[in-house]
Amino acid sequence: MSTLVPQMSITEFRKLKVPQLRQLKCYEIYADGEYLFTFINPSTTFIRVQTEYIGQSSNAVSGKILEEVLGNVSFISV
């Protein structure tokens, strides 16, 4: 739990429309008191590039693609 980034519930986050999301500051998103993710709104190109770099690093360590999560992946072995 961050003390520098405000928090919001996933319910509140889902109610927001795209124009509202573009105005929003960065937030930590929670559901039932459990941390889900941090919403980063890159207001400058520099922040966007840094966010992409950190996201790429995070993806290299763990996580699944959407198709894996949904069970729609068929692996081809050579």
C-alpha atoms as one frame of an Amber mdcrd trajectory, in Angstrom:
protein
   0.000   0.000   0.000   1.472   3.264  -1.148   1.264   6.399   0.925   2.112
   8.655  -2.029  -0.393   7.362  -4.603  -4.125   7.644  -3.842  -6.338   4.549
  -3.793  -9.590   3.707  -5.557 -11.847   0.657  -5.610 -12.205  -1.348  -8.812
 -15.925  -0.536  -8.679 -15.228   3.212  -8.820 -12.579   2.708 -11.516 -14.962
   0.756 -13.770 -17.543   3.566 -13.651 -15.152   6.039 -15.289 -15.425   6.883
 -18.998 -12.389   7.395 -21.258 -12.404  11.230 -21.027 -12.500  10.948 -17.221
  -9.648   8.413 -17.194  -7.508  10.790 -19.263  -7.923  13.479 -16.595  -7.208
  11.165 -13.680  -4.007  11.112 -11.649  -2.260   7.791 -11.007  -4.125   5.513
  -8.568  -3.697   2.180  -6.838  -6.731   0.028  -7.608  -8.114  -2.321  -4.933
 -10.886  -4.926  -4.686 -12.109  -6.160  -1.301  -9.080  -4.547   0.345  -6.654
  -6.441  -1.908  -4.243  -4.596  -4.223  -4.933  -5.315  -7.909  -2.831  -2.894
  -9.937  -1.559   0.653 -10.276  -3.223   2.828 -12.897  -0.551   5.053 -14.448
  -1.737   7.996 -16.525   1.331   9.140 -18.485   0.912  12.889 -18.870   4.189
  13.284 -20.780   6.069  11.253 -23.376   8.893  10.699 -20.879   6.539   9.136
 -18.321   4.935   6.977 -21.021   8.315   5.653 -22.190   9.385   4.928 -18.602
   6.062   3.177 -17.915   6.490   1.012 -21.030  10.029   0.090 -19.934   8.904
  -0.897 -16.431   5.928  -2.819 -17.879   8.241  -4.692 -20.225  10.524  -5.602
 -17.312   7.544  -6.788 -15.269   6.228  -8.917 -18.155   9.628 -10.569 -18.548
   9.459 -11.838 -14.957   5.872 -13.037 -14.577   2.318 -12.883 -15.812   0.262
 -14.385 -18.606  -1.136 -13.031 -21.857  -4.905 -12.571 -22.115  -5.376 -15.738
 -24.187  -3.596 -17.813 -21.514  -5.770 -16.368 -18.764  -8.927 -17.098 -20.766
  -7.683 -20.562 -21.762  -7.784 -19.789 -25.491  -4.173 -20.672 -26.301  -3.173
 -23.642 -28.393   0.544 -24.298 -28.323   2.305 -25.546 -31.427   5.286 -27.803
 -30.844   7.902 -28.124 -33.547
